[in-house]
CSV table of C-alpha atoms in Angstrom, one decimal:
chain,number,residue,atom,x,y,z
A,1,MET,CA,-4.2,2.6,-10.7
A,2,SER,CA,-2.4,4.6,-13.3
A,3,GLY,CA,-2.7,8.2,-14.7
A,4,VAL,CA,-0.9,11.4,-15.3
A,5,ARG,CA,1.1,13.0,-12.5
A,6,ARG,CA,-0.7,15.3,-10.0
A,7,ALA,CA,-4.2,14.0,-11.0
A,8,GLY,CA,-5.2,12.8,-7.5
A,9,LYS,CA,-4.4,9.1,-7.5
A,10,SER,CA,-2.7,9.3,-4.1
A,11,VAL,CA,-5.6,11.2,-2.7
A,12,LEU,CA,-8.0,8.5,-3.8
A,13,PHE,CA,-5.8,5.8,-2.2
A,14,GLN,CA,-5.8,7.9,1.1
A,15,LEU,CA,-9.6,8.2,1.0
A,16,TYR,CA,-9.9,4.5,0.5
A,17,LYS,CA,-7.5,3.8,3.3
A,18,GLU,CA,-9.5,6.0,5.6
A,19,GLU,CA,-12.8,4.3,4.6
A,20,LEU,CA,-11.3,0.9,5.3
A,21,ILE,CA,-10.2,2.0,8.8
A,22,ALA,CA,-13.6,3.6,9.4
A,23,THR,CA,-15.3,0.3,8.6
A,24,GLY,CA,-13.1,-1.6,11.2
A,25,VAL,CA,-10.0,-2.7,9.2
A,26,ASP,CA,-6.9,-2.6,11.4
A,27,GLU,CA,-4.2,-0.2,10.0
A,28,ASP,CA,-1.8,-3.1,10.2
A,29,GLN,CA,-3.8,-4.8,7.5
A,30,ILE,CA,-3.2,-2.0,5.0
A,31,ILE,CA,0.2,-2.0,3.2
A,32,SER,CA,1.0,1.4,1.7
A,33,ILE,CA,4.0,2.0,-0.5
A,34,ASN,CA,5.0,5.4,-1.8
A,35,PHE,CA,7.4,4.7,-4.7
A,36,GLU,CA,8.5,8.4,-4.7
A,37,ASP,CA,9.8,7.9,-1.1
A,38,LEU,CA,13.5,6.9,-1.4
A,39,SER,CA,13.2,4.5,1.5
A,40,TYR,CA,11.2,2.2,-0.9
A,41,TYR,CA,13.7,2.6,-3.7
A,42,ASP,CA,14.7,-1.1,-3.6
A,43,LEU,CA,11.1,-2.2,-4.1
A,44,ARG,CA,11.1,-1.0,-7.8
A,45,HIS,CA,12.1,-4.6,-8.7
A,46,PHE,CA,9.1,-7.0,-8.6
A,47,GLN,CA,11.0,-9.7,-6.8
A,48,THR,CA,12.0,-7.3,-4.0
A,49,LEU,CA,8.5,-5.9,-3.8
A,50,PHE,CA,7.0,-9.4,-3.6
A,51,ALA,CA,9.4,-10.4,-0.8
A,52,TYR,CA,8.6,-7.1,1.1
A,53,ILE,CA,4.8,-7.7,0.9
A,54,LYS,CA,5.2,-11.4,2.0
A,55,GLU,CA,7.1,-10.2,5.1
A,56,GLN,CA,4.2,-8.0,6.1
A,57,LEU,CA,1.6,-10.8,6.0
A,58,ILE,CA,0.9,-12.3,9.4
A,59,GLY,CA,-1.6,-15.1,10.0
A,60,GLU,CA,-4.8,-15.5,8.0
A,61,LYS,CA,-5.9,-11.9,8.0
A,62,THR,CA,-7.1,-10.1,4.9
A,63,TYR,CA,-4.6,-7.5,3.7
A,64,TYR,CA,-5.1,-4.5,1.5
A,65,ILE,CA,-2.2,-3.3,-0.7
């Protein structure tokens, strides 16, 4: 999703996450990354981001990114 700053994109993602959890999706199956959080700074390169996501995937579950 893209759009201007402060338009509510993060709020929509949070609402979607809450809906997934309400319908029975385990929180461990939802991968959330806030690129404004400095702890995710290294994930700005697609190779590092891809490796990070692959590390989170366990088994044959469906994951939501």
